[in-house]
XYZ file of C-alpha atoms in Angstrom:
723
model
C 37.983 -87.841 -31.070
C 40.850 -87.927 -28.593
C 40.415 -86.958 -24.966
C 40.631 -83.208 -24.465
C 44.202 -82.125 -23.792
C 45.160 -81.454 -20.187
C 47.181 -78.268 -19.754
C 48.500 -76.313 -16.783
C 46.003 -73.927 -15.222
C 45.728 -70.470 -16.773
C 46.031 -68.714 -13.385
C 44.646 -65.409 -14.624
C 44.310 -64.130 -11.038
C 47.677 -65.169 -9.661
C 48.457 -63.137 -6.535
C 44.822 -62.240 -5.762
C 43.539 -63.322 -2.332
C 39.878 -63.735 -1.402
C 38.256 -64.161 2.010
C 34.913 -65.962 1.751
C 32.686 -65.399 4.759
C 29.058 -65.261 3.619
C 26.763 -68.272 3.954
C 24.863 -67.673 0.715
C 25.462 -70.021 -2.193
C 26.140 -66.969 -4.392
C 29.165 -66.169 -2.219
C 30.538 -69.676 -2.766
C 29.810 -69.544 -6.504
C 31.629 -66.223 -6.826
C 34.701 -67.460 -4.959
C 34.722 -70.761 -6.877
C 34.915 -68.868 -10.174
C 37.663 -66.632 -8.788
C 39.526 -69.724 -7.553
C 39.245 -71.402 -10.959
C 40.796 -68.291 -12.484
C 43.756 -68.605 -10.106
C 42.829 -66.611 -6.982
C 43.602 -67.971 -3.523
C 40.385 -68.345 -1.506
C 40.208 -68.540 2.296
C 36.995 -70.371 3.167
C 35.838 -69.229 6.628
C 33.901 -72.002 8.337
C 31.979 -71.947 11.622
C 32.757 -74.377 14.453
C 31.539 -77.961 14.134
C 27.777 -78.108 14.583
C 27.349 -74.333 14.554
C 25.891 -74.114 11.055
C 22.617 -75.637 9.969
C 22.834 -77.952 6.978
C 21.288 -75.345 4.728
C 22.462 -73.093 1.936
C 26.057 -73.797 0.970
C 26.820 -75.911 4.043
C 24.424 -78.625 2.855
C 26.791 -79.127 -0.096
C 30.090 -78.323 1.590
C 32.201 -80.583 -0.636
C 31.035 -78.762 -3.770
C 31.569 -75.266 -2.417
C 34.731 -75.816 -0.326
C 36.655 -77.757 -2.988
C 40.000 -76.227 -3.893
C 39.840 -73.582 -1.178
C 41.749 -73.028 2.069
C 39.596 -73.822 5.088
C 39.887 -71.564 8.123
C 37.646 -72.530 11.016
C 36.610 -69.564 13.141
C 34.097 -68.853 15.895
C 32.752 -65.273 15.738
C 32.407 -65.333 19.537
C 36.052 -66.268 20.098
C 38.457 -63.317 20.470
C 41.456 -65.135 18.982
C 39.398 -66.214 15.974
C 38.070 -62.680 15.579
C 41.614 -61.329 15.472
C 42.704 -63.960 12.948
C 39.792 -63.261 10.599
C 40.215 -59.497 11.031
C 43.859 -59.790 9.976
C 42.887 -61.922 6.974
C 40.272 -59.365 5.922
C 42.798 -56.557 6.151
C 45.387 -58.575 4.213
C 43.111 -59.783 1.403
C 42.265 -58.130 -1.891
C 38.568 -59.017 -1.651
C 36.149 -60.136 1.049
C 32.832 -61.788 0.169
C 29.897 -61.529 2.568
C 26.120 -61.992 2.605
C 24.932 -59.154 4.795
C 21.276 -60.121 5.033
C 21.891 -63.512 6.633
C 25.300 -62.999 8.326
C 24.518 -59.841 10.311
C 25.160 -61.437 13.694
C 28.479 -63.015 12.761
C 31.201 -61.088 10.939
C 29.540 -57.907 9.637
C 31.052 -55.465 12.147
C 34.491 -57.015 11.763
C 34.393 -56.608 7.984
C 33.299 -52.982 8.252
C 36.087 -52.214 10.711
C 39.023 -53.954 9.026
C 38.356 -53.741 5.262
C 39.431 -50.134 4.714
C 41.771 -51.126 1.873
C 39.891 -54.262 0.816
C 37.177 -54.637 -1.828
C 33.926 -55.803 -0.240
C 31.322 -57.694 -2.255
C 28.019 -58.168 -0.431
C 25.496 -60.747 -1.719
C 21.920 -60.325 -0.513
C 18.404 -61.083 -1.688
C 17.467 -57.465 -2.462
C 20.531 -55.229 -2.129
C 21.004 -52.071 -0.106
C 18.115 -50.074 -1.610
C 14.347 -50.300 -1.778
C 11.546 -51.481 0.492
C 12.703 -55.122 0.408
C 16.267 -54.477 1.575
C 17.377 -56.664 4.452
C 14.777 -59.404 3.930
C 16.788 -62.677 3.938
C 14.761 -64.442 1.251
C 16.076 -67.633 -0.261
C 16.400 -68.411 -3.972
C 12.843 -69.744 -4.359
C 11.239 -66.716 -2.696
C 13.188 -64.341 -4.941
C 12.164 -66.423 -7.963
C 8.589 -65.702 -6.860
C 9.179 -61.972 -6.354
C 10.914 -61.392 -9.698
C 8.415 -63.297 -11.821
C 10.741 -66.208 -12.625
C 8.424 -68.673 -10.899
C 5.497 -67.191 -12.817
C 7.264 -68.048 -16.083
C 8.140 -71.660 -15.139
C 5.551 -74.418 -15.383
C 2.870 -75.583 -17.745
C 0.208 -73.260 -19.102
C -2.581 -75.122 -17.319
C -0.667 -75.708 -14.079
C 0.772 -73.780 -11.133
C 4.019 -71.815 -11.184
C 7.116 -73.836 -10.350
C 10.245 -72.813 -8.459
C 13.488 -74.300 -9.748
C 15.353 -76.798 -7.587
C 18.648 -75.618 -9.030
C 19.467 -72.373 -7.138
C 19.569 -70.418 -10.385
C 19.541 -66.912 -8.924
C 22.297 -67.700 -6.426
C 24.438 -68.951 -9.327
C 23.576 -66.003 -11.537
C 24.319 -63.484 -8.797
C 27.543 -65.279 -7.911
C 28.720 -65.149 -11.531
C 27.820 -61.474 -11.931
C 29.519 -60.819 -8.599
C 32.728 -62.462 -9.821
C 32.737 -60.121 -12.838
C 32.072 -57.145 -10.564
C 35.065 -58.187 -8.446
C 37.331 -58.192 -11.524
C 35.998 -54.765 -12.539
C 36.727 -53.493 -9.030
C 40.251 -54.960 -9.142
C 40.834 -53.206 -12.477
C 39.578 -49.922 -11.041
C 41.877 -50.348 -8.041
C 44.797 -51.157 -10.361
C 44.115 -47.838 -12.097
C 44.222 -45.887 -8.829
C 40.610 -46.202 -7.693
C 39.476 -46.608 -4.109
C 38.374 -50.081 -2.915
C 34.831 -50.638 -4.146
C 31.864 -51.690 -2.053
C 29.962 -53.992 -4.415
C 26.247 -54.545 -3.907
C 24.925 -57.757 -5.505
C 21.252 -58.758 -5.256
C 19.474 -61.932 -6.315
C 16.484 -59.772 -7.232
C 18.540 -57.754 -9.727
C 19.844 -60.923 -11.380
C 16.313 -62.286 -11.580
C 15.005 -59.220 -13.395
C 17.965 -59.353 -15.801
C 17.156 -63.012 -16.530
C 13.746 -62.091 -17.995
C 14.982 -60.753 -21.338
C 12.897 -63.263 -23.320
C 9.690 -62.454 -21.382
C 9.868 -58.687 -20.902
C 9.387 -57.903 -24.627
C 5.919 -59.471 -24.581
C 4.913 -57.161 -21.734
C 6.100 -54.093 -23.623
C 4.373 -55.437 -26.728
C 1.045 -55.299 -24.910
C 0.725 -58.933 -23.846
C 0.857 -60.678 -20.467
C 3.716 -63.220 -20.500
C 2.602 -66.570 -19.121
C 3.959 -70.019 -18.505
C 4.572 -72.019 -21.663
C 5.942 -75.279 -20.246
C 8.798 -76.463 -22.431
C 7.916 -74.141 -25.270
C 9.431 -70.779 -26.198
C 7.578 -67.517 -25.823
C 8.672 -66.332 -29.279
C 9.477 -69.441 -31.375
C 7.788 -72.621 -32.649
C 8.178 -75.536 -32.820
C 10.167 -75.526 -29.571
C 9.157 -78.168 -27.052
C 9.800 -81.445 -25.259
C 8.422 -84.363 -27.241
C 7.946 -87.953 -26.104
C 9.511 -90.631 -28.275
C 8.626 -94.294 -27.837
C 11.477 -94.803 -25.330
C 11.997 -91.430 -23.647
C 11.953 -87.670 -24.016
C 13.853 -85.290 -26.267
C 13.974 -81.574 -26.878
C 13.613 -79.875 -30.268
C 14.204 -76.190 -30.985
C 13.463 -74.183 -34.129
C 14.096 -70.455 -33.919
C 13.532 -69.395 -37.537
C 12.080 -70.523 -40.865
C 15.029 -72.536 -42.326
C 15.122 -75.120 -39.484
C 11.360 -75.554 -39.802
C 11.727 -76.179 -43.522
C 14.462 -78.775 -42.879
C 12.322 -80.413 -40.183
C 9.407 -80.707 -42.607
C 11.689 -82.413 -45.118
C 12.885 -84.909 -42.486
C 9.305 -85.653 -41.415
C 8.314 -86.230 -45.035
C 5.777 -83.384 -44.959
C 7.310 -80.677 -47.194
C 3.810 -79.251 -47.749
C 3.844 -77.865 -44.185
C 6.876 -75.706 -44.996
C 4.861 -73.709 -47.540
C 1.437 -73.884 -45.878
C 0.391 -70.298 -44.932
C -0.604 -71.613 -41.491
C 2.973 -72.686 -40.750
C 5.347 -71.125 -43.278
C 6.291 -68.032 -41.250
C 7.298 -67.807 -37.603
C 4.367 -65.546 -36.689
C 1.910 -68.001 -38.279
C 3.456 -70.950 -36.441
C 3.091 -69.076 -33.165
C -0.591 -68.466 -33.952
C -1.051 -72.190 -34.693
C 1.400 -73.558 -32.168
C -0.827 -76.387 -30.886
C -1.269 -77.746 -34.390
C 2.476 -77.503 -35.044
C 3.195 -79.430 -31.831
C 0.695 -82.129 -32.806
C 2.386 -82.547 -36.193
C 5.857 -82.878 -34.654
C 4.710 -85.125 -31.783
C 2.927 -87.439 -34.205
C 6.154 -88.005 -36.104
C 8.475 -88.280 -33.070
C 6.139 -90.564 -31.095
C 6.647 -93.371 -33.598
C 10.439 -93.404 -33.201
C 13.158 -93.824 -30.571
C 15.056 -90.933 -29.041
C 18.305 -91.981 -30.726
C 16.663 -92.321 -34.146
C 15.055 -88.893 -33.961
C 18.209 -87.207 -32.646
C 20.307 -88.761 -35.417
C 17.875 -87.685 -38.141
C 17.463 -84.142 -36.849
C 21.164 -83.650 -36.170
C 21.958 -84.707 -39.734
C 19.416 -82.114 -40.915
C 20.962 -79.396 -38.722
C 17.876 -79.059 -36.510
C 18.711 -78.323 -32.864
C 17.692 -81.177 -30.566
C 18.923 -83.436 -27.806
C 17.902 -86.218 -25.416
C 16.622 -85.183 -21.994
C 19.151 -86.666 -19.564
C 18.656 -87.613 -15.935
C 21.121 -86.067 -13.477
C 22.732 -89.458 -12.902
C 23.325 -89.847 -16.648
C 25.732 -86.906 -16.818
C 28.814 -89.023 -16.182
C 27.867 -91.176 -19.176
C 27.370 -88.320 -21.619
C 30.133 -88.557 -24.268
C 30.757 -84.829 -24.420
C 30.880 -84.314 -20.654
C 33.363 -87.217 -20.451
C 35.423 -85.727 -23.269
C 35.563 -82.320 -21.586
C 36.319 -83.852 -18.140
C 33.311 -82.192 -16.530
C 32.583 -84.762 -13.822
C 35.429 -85.818 -11.535
C 35.727 -87.833 -8.333
C 37.682 -86.656 -5.281
C 38.088 -88.136 -1.789
C 36.071 -86.413 0.932
C 37.135 -87.870 4.234
C 36.371 -91.581 4.126
C 34.122 -91.335 1.094
C 34.339 -90.072 -2.446
C 32.270 -87.357 -4.059
C 31.691 -86.140 -7.594
C 32.643 -82.578 -8.460
C 32.400 -80.518 -11.653
C 35.472 -79.994 -13.787
C 36.955 -76.761 -15.125
C 34.630 -74.443 -17.021
C 37.537 -72.673 -18.725
C 39.272 -74.358 -21.622
C 41.876 -71.988 -23.078
C 44.987 -71.953 -25.224
C 47.039 -70.832 -22.235
C 45.626 -73.644 -20.114
C 42.405 -74.713 -18.477
C 40.773 -73.308 -15.419
C 42.307 -74.368 -12.130
C 40.281 -77.341 -10.912
C 40.082 -78.331 -7.287
C 42.483 -81.161 -6.461
C 41.181 -81.649 -2.924
C 38.283 -81.078 -0.549
C 39.868 -79.408 2.477
C 39.482 -80.717 5.983
C 37.780 -78.152 8.165
C 40.348 -75.754 9.592
C 43.278 -77.224 7.662
C 44.354 -73.869 6.225
C 45.407 -72.108 9.423
C 49.132 -72.113 8.548
C 48.567 -70.673 5.090
C 46.336 -67.985 6.593
C 49.141 -66.999 8.977
C 51.566 -66.810 6.040
C 49.416 -64.427 4.014
C 48.797 -62.248 7.054
C 52.541 -62.021 7.664
C 53.282 -61.272 4.008
C 50.562 -58.642 3.852
C 51.849 -56.848 6.923
C 55.204 -56.593 5.171
C 53.894 -55.502 1.770
C 50.326 -54.196 1.597
C 49.872 -50.460 1.409
C 47.302 -48.774 3.646
C 46.837 -45.877 1.233
C 43.556 -45.708 -0.627
C 43.130 -44.593 -4.200
C 41.382 -41.340 -4.980
C 38.631 -42.766 -7.166
C 38.239 -42.859 -10.928
C 36.453 -40.546 -13.309
C 36.375 -43.256 -16.011
C 34.917 -46.740 -16.110
C 37.598 -49.483 -15.954
C 37.150 -50.639 -19.569
C 37.431 -47.226 -21.182
C 39.675 -47.544 -24.242
C 38.962 -51.270 -24.664
C 37.571 -52.260 -28.077
C 35.297 -55.308 -28.267
C 34.127 -57.039 -31.440
C 31.052 -59.233 -31.320
C 29.643 -61.652 -33.845
C 26.783 -62.854 -31.728
C 23.204 -63.921 -32.052
C 20.277 -64.236 -29.670
C 21.496 -64.143 -26.034
C 24.842 -65.569 -24.974
C 27.663 -63.500 -26.520
C 25.379 -60.430 -26.840
C 24.785 -60.546 -23.072
C 28.527 -60.683 -22.333
C 29.337 -57.755 -24.602
C 26.356 -55.710 -23.378
C 27.834 -55.825 -19.890
C 31.327 -55.054 -21.208
C 29.779 -51.928 -22.727
C 28.291 -50.914 -19.360
C 31.805 -51.044 -17.903
C 33.124 -48.600 -20.488
C 34.188 -50.754 -23.443
C 33.539 -49.759 -27.053
C 31.490 -52.654 -28.463
C 31.121 -53.118 -32.223
C 28.464 -55.637 -33.177
C 29.173 -57.175 -36.587
C 26.050 -58.366 -38.386
C 25.668 -60.172 -41.720
C 24.080 -58.253 -44.606
C 20.645 -59.646 -43.706
C 21.073 -58.550 -40.088
C 20.963 -60.518 -36.850
C 18.044 -62.991 -36.956
C 16.904 -61.735 -33.536
C 15.995 -58.376 -35.114
C 12.842 -60.125 -36.389
C 11.745 -61.617 -33.061
C 8.294 -60.538 -31.949
C 7.050 -58.238 -30.576
C 8.458 -55.256 -32.436
C 8.570 -51.519 -31.970
C 8.239 -49.829 -35.371
C 9.636 -52.892 -37.151
C 12.514 -53.695 -34.782
C 12.496 -56.448 -32.142
C 12.232 -55.228 -28.557
C 14.191 -58.297 -27.461
C 17.031 -57.437 -29.829
C 17.298 -53.863 -28.574
C 17.192 -54.946 -24.914
C 19.919 -57.517 -25.570
C 22.264 -55.165 -27.421
C 22.226 -51.879 -25.537
C 25.402 -49.826 -25.596
C 26.711 -51.171 -28.906
C 27.407 -49.793 -32.355
C 26.400 -52.068 -35.227
C 28.015 -52.520 -38.630
C 27.091 -54.728 -41.577
C 29.846 -56.974 -42.911
C 29.851 -59.890 -45.323
C 32.676 -62.214 -44.287
C 32.118 -64.283 -47.430
C 33.713 -61.513 -49.506
C 37.334 -60.446 -49.757
C 36.417 -56.890 -48.793
C 34.515 -58.076 -45.724
C 37.431 -60.219 -44.606
C 39.872 -57.347 -45.112
C 37.757 -54.985 -43.012
C 37.321 -57.610 -40.310
C 41.070 -58.236 -40.228
C 41.696 -54.516 -39.746
C 39.159 -54.437 -36.928
C 40.813 -57.441 -35.276
C 44.177 -55.681 -35.375
C 42.651 -52.819 -33.387
C 40.600 -54.936 -30.964
C 41.237 -56.130 -27.440
C 38.419 -58.683 -27.246
C 36.501 -60.720 -29.808
C 33.430 -62.663 -28.668
C 31.171 -64.938 -30.701
C 28.592 -67.649 -30.142
C 28.368 -69.118 -33.623
C 28.335 -72.811 -34.357
C 31.876 -74.128 -33.654
C 34.085 -73.965 -36.725
C 32.141 -71.137 -38.367
C 34.932 -68.591 -37.923
C 37.645 -71.073 -38.940
C 35.809 -71.779 -42.191
C 36.121 -68.068 -42.992
C 39.843 -68.131 -42.264
C 39.582 -66.776 -38.717
C 40.265 -69.768 -36.513
C 42.154 -69.424 -33.204
C 45.585 -69.745 -34.827
C 44.835 -67.128 -37.493
C 43.395 -64.736 -34.905
C 46.524 -65.082 -32.755
C 48.684 -64.266 -35.792
C 46.599 -61.203 -36.642
C 46.686 -59.890 -33.064
C 48.718 -61.751 -30.392
C 47.163 -59.568 -27.676
C 43.599 -60.426 -28.677
C 41.349 -62.181 -26.175
C 39.102 -64.428 -28.241
C 36.137 -66.043 -26.492
C 33.871 -68.543 -28.254
C 30.739 -69.646 -26.381
C 28.800 -72.571 -27.785
C 26.365 -75.213 -26.665
C 28.880 -78.048 -26.360
C 32.278 -76.410 -26.836
C 34.639 -75.969 -29.755
C 36.482 -79.110 -28.621
C 33.504 -81.449 -28.563
C 32.227 -84.827 -29.669
C 29.072 -83.017 -30.801
C 30.876 -80.959 -33.437
C 27.926 -80.771 -35.839
C 25.100 -80.484 -33.312
C 23.427 -77.057 -33.142
C 22.375 -76.036 -29.653
C 19.893 -73.719 -28.043
C 19.351 -73.008 -24.363
C 16.605 -75.590 -23.923
C 18.580 -78.334 -25.658
C 21.437 -77.693 -23.259
C 19.058 -77.718 -20.271
C 17.889 -81.116 -21.520
C 21.396 -82.497 -21.991
C 22.730 -81.294 -18.648
C 20.054 -82.704 -16.334
C 18.379 -79.379 -15.559
C 15.029 -80.397 -17.019
C 14.977 -83.723 -15.206
C 15.941 -82.066 -11.926
C 12.940 -79.775 -12.290
C 10.410 -82.366 -13.507
C 6.765 -81.555 -12.766
C 3.691 -83.747 -13.212
C 5.973 -86.545 -14.426
C 7.248 -84.457 -17.344
C 10.787 -82.987 -17.604
C 10.510 -79.208 -17.281
C 12.810 -76.407 -18.411
C 13.200 -73.139 -16.588
C 10.940 -70.484 -18.076
C 13.880 -68.150 -18.527
C 16.801 -69.062 -20.793
C 18.994 -70.264 -17.938
C 21.850 -71.756 -19.959
C 21.959 -68.842 -22.387
C 22.331 -66.148 -19.790
C 24.591 -68.201 -17.535
C 26.813 -68.882 -20.553
C 26.980 -65.152 -21.156
C 27.707 -64.409 -17.502
C 30.517 -66.957 -17.233
C 31.924 -65.699 -20.546
C 31.876 -62.151 -19.186
C 33.815 -63.240 -16.101
C 36.567 -65.164 -17.865
C 37.046 -62.458 -20.500
C 37.479 -59.846 -17.761
C 39.903 -62.121 -15.907
C 41.888 -62.740 -19.123
C 41.940 -59.008 -19.856
C 43.350 -58.197 -16.427
C 45.903 -60.993 -16.830
C 46.990 -59.561 -20.193
C 48.236 -56.471 -18.410
C 50.591 -58.724 -16.427
C 51.711 -61.023 -19.255
C 51.199 -58.959 -22.400
C 49.540 -61.951 -24.072
C 46.065 -62.614 -25.359
C 44.275 -65.954 -25.171
C 41.653 -68.147 -26.833
C 38.765 -69.237 -24.587
C 36.468 -72.168 -25.350
C 33.336 -72.143 -23.157
C 30.485 -74.642 -23.366
C 26.967 -73.997 -22.095
C 26.612 -77.699 -21.298
C 29.654 -77.515 -19.002
C 28.170 -74.498 -17.232
C 24.736 -76.100 -16.852
C 26.231 -79.255 -15.339
C 28.325 -77.124 -12.964
C 25.078 -75.516 -11.777
C 23.516 -78.899 -10.907
C 26.419 -80.140 -8.767
C 24.713 -79.428 -5.432
C 21.890 -81.823 -6.454
C 24.083 -84.770 -7.428
C 23.384 -87.900 -5.403
C 20.381 -86.388 -3.608
C 16.887 -87.818 -3.520
C 14.883 -86.001 -6.224
C 11.687 -86.690 -4.276
C 12.971 -85.188 -1.006
C 11.428 -81.882 0.170
C 13.424 -78.985 -1.221
C 12.501 -76.236 1.237
C 9.684 -74.458 -0.563
C 6.041 -74.883 -1.438
C 3.683 -73.104 -3.844
C 0.138 -72.452 -2.596
C -2.865 -71.481 -4.691
C -4.721 -68.474 -3.280
C -7.852 -66.573 -4.257
C -5.926 -64.163 -6.488
C -2.871 -66.167 -7.554
C -0.086 -68.084 -5.863
C 2.268 -67.743 -2.908
C 5.687 -69.357 -2.442
C 6.463 -70.546 1.097
C 9.931 -71.358 2.464
C 10.511 -73.321 5.643
C 11.511 -76.556 7.316
C 9.937 -79.846 6.192
C 7.702 -79.843 9.287
C 6.587 -76.242 8.663
C 5.837 -76.936 5.006
C 3.925 -80.102 5.885
C 1.759 -78.154 8.328
C 1.126 -75.398 5.793
C 0.306 -77.897 3.055
C -2.166 -79.719 5.299
C -4.347 -76.634 5.593
C -7.045 -76.194 2.941
C -8.122 -72.610 3.572
C -5.455 -70.823 1.541
C -7.621 -70.676 -1.579
C -10.095 -68.500 0.308
C -7.516 -65.793 1.025
C -5.603 -63.278 -1.071
C -1.865 -63.514 -1.576
C -1.264 -60.620 0.812
C -3.415 -62.253 3.487
C -1.572 -65.552 3.149
C 1.870 -63.914 3.290
C 0.999 -61.843 6.369
C -0.708 -64.807 8.062
C 2.332 -67.010 7.599
C 4.638 -64.215 8.732
C 2.707 -64.068 12.026
C 3.689 -67.719 12.496
C 7.339 -66.985 11.748
C 7.202 -68.524 8.277
C 8.583 -66.611 5.298
C 6.467 -66.405 2.150
C 6.261 -64.243 -0.964
C 3.625 -63.680 -3.631
C 4.339 -65.234 -7.009
C 4.435 -62.026 -9.006
C 3.680 -61.698 -12.687
C 6.012 -59.731 -14.938
C 3.657 -56.755 -14.646
C 3.618 -57.078 -10.829
C 7.411 -57.084 -10.755
C 7.700 -54.043 -13.013
C 5.241 -52.134 -10.809
C 6.971 -53.153 -7.574
C 8.895 -50.293 -5.903
C 11.906 -52.582 -5.453
C 12.379 -52.642 -9.228
C 12.396 -48.856 -9.533
C 14.546 -48.423 -6.423
C 17.233 -50.579 -8.040
C 16.834 -48.892 -11.476
C 16.418 -52.298 -13.103
C 14.228 -51.217 -16.009
C 14.988 -47.884 -17.649
C 13.381 -46.173 -20.622
C 15.814 -44.625 -23.132
C 15.344 -42.788 -26.382
C 17.016 -44.377 -29.390
C 18.515 -42.860 -32.551
C 15.139 -43.467 -34.204
C 13.413 -41.166 -31.724
C 11.482 -44.071 -30.175
C 11.565 -44.944 -26.489
C 12.959 -48.353 -25.606
C 13.043 -50.381 -22.352
C 16.583 -51.303 -21.290
C 17.778 -53.458 -18.405
C 19.796 -51.875 -15.602
C 23.086 -53.477 -14.616
C 22.984 -56.086 -11.828
C 26.533 -55.023 -10.900
C 26.311 -52.105 -8.497
C 29.324 -50.333 -7.019
C 29.992 -47.589 -4.508
C 31.867 -45.423 -7.049
C 31.701 -46.984 -10.520
C 28.484 -46.295 -12.412
C 27.803 -48.846 -15.194
C 26.400 -47.010 -18.218
C 23.481 -48.362 -20.284
C 22.460 -45.154 -22.042
C 22.923 -46.074 -25.726
C 20.176 -47.768 -27.761
C 21.502 -49.820 -30.682
C 20.478 -48.631 -34.130
C 20.347 -50.293 -37.522
C 23.632 -51.754 -38.830
C 25.772 -49.295 -40.752
C 27.660 -50.072 -43.940
C 31.441 -49.803 -43.638
C 32.132 -47.098 -46.197
C 35.004 -44.614 -46.304
C 33.467 -42.428 -43.606
C 32.836 -45.400 -41.321
C 36.411 -46.625 -41.803
C 37.643 -43.263 -40.550
C 35.308 -43.438 -37.546
C 36.554 -46.936 -36.740
C 40.178 -45.957 -37.265
C 40.924 -48.713 -39.768
C 42.522 -48.712 -43.206
């Protein structure tokens, strides 16, 4: 396949200016996404030597790339005035109020009367934990993410990749676009409240159903809490990942292994039976894989359409054929040395995302800052809007052909912002409807993942189904899907056909490796992508590559898809044109690892997990502090609360590693309305996730529980407004 075509940047956010002040990584992630979509970002940096090499400053090249550096001392009056003028001139200012309180907080409050403020903190503005400046690892412990990561017979593990900072940054970027849309429609500047804790709870969609099904979710290593076989297996020359989410892949796997009898054996034939006999299933698969090389197994399974992939080391990313094809690892000069940076996440018909072409010298953007201040004084209005009675996406129609997590997550959040979302399911229904556990025959996971949507049944293999779908496309603003690349084109609905049907349509396809990929026929699940992006190697434990317990690539794919669709939608108002977006989970996963590139994987990473009398505690501190804590052997004699309070008395931050049940019972969860019980059309009560995007005026709506798919008859056609 030829190298992916290089096009001019899409520049969805042309004319939008961002001031980045906060020291949290989530602030930098948010502004980097906004910059890739075309916004101009002013990167406020402290004086030389004034910032510790922690958080985003430890990876300055990654987080400053493509931005305009403005060096400013919060104790210097001239610098205060310059930053104050920038804040007043900008469209958006990004802060992290829990760790920047002594620097720029008062200045932002005083000068951002007509500017959108997005504040990134560990716990948000509500609840008993507000104001505590916990880092990513400590929030992983508090939300239950650490409890879900690790092997069943081992301790919980905190991820080295700052997953919650990235998740919160991506959600924050979408919240910024929603706030810009509300302002465009006459709304007042929003005060956005983004919390790592909220993102962590939202990341637990594959574990929460077990709790509500009466079980206690636990660590499963590289396995899946609801599917088998799904695990890391050791070949004779390395490790690979295999995923089977339903019966057909298992049947194909049995054929490849030469054991077709296992496909019909009552102990293994159905998903529920395989879960009950998971150890035996793993032994069968490991016995076959262990006799072969990684390449041989991957080739055989790929040919049989069984999701799998080699587990790559971080340093192998530049050699991966697909990452090379999609230009995802680039080299830029950084002073006297060179550094690797991730490429553009957005690949679109209108052009790719805007990639950084430089790493700015500290303070090099002073002239550009003066220009925007001057221009703003001449043109920016000081009048505020009066607020909106409607959510910003009211009147927007979204079509979804999605399965499992990625596209369904994007469209669920579009629904919370006011969009009408129509989920199109095949006659047999979405496969996730059968995932255990169930509530009166319907998967709890499926309902949690598809709140706020209406569902219809449509067979795109028939002429009638294609005609109905075409009519729906003509009426739609957005179409999102996460099918295997080429699936829609084979039904006559490829990007070119969609653009002919509706030139204003925003079409977003999210897949494991991209529509334009060297892995065209390779199916992908979250764990396969974690394996093939270096995430599992970065998080290795006990000498074994380890995935995150939560479906990190799935939900990050959905979050990034949500952001770019919102940015494209806002851009459509300016240009009148739709677009086709090609997003790859592998690209996104590699982007998330960038801060770890070139670093010693054995170096201390700022946190430590201790075993206590009643569980585990996560400790954050300097290498010397952690070494002192680790040297003590009396922690096992104390409770988690005793250990946390004892360390706090020494000035060391720590948090209990909470289970899912602990997190759900914690008052912080209820204070942030992160888990809400709603009655569905069936009269049953269902648990639904609250939005992680919180605003001062906008109120994301999650009230509707999805029902069973409806047939598109004459009455339904009238309701949908189609011929």
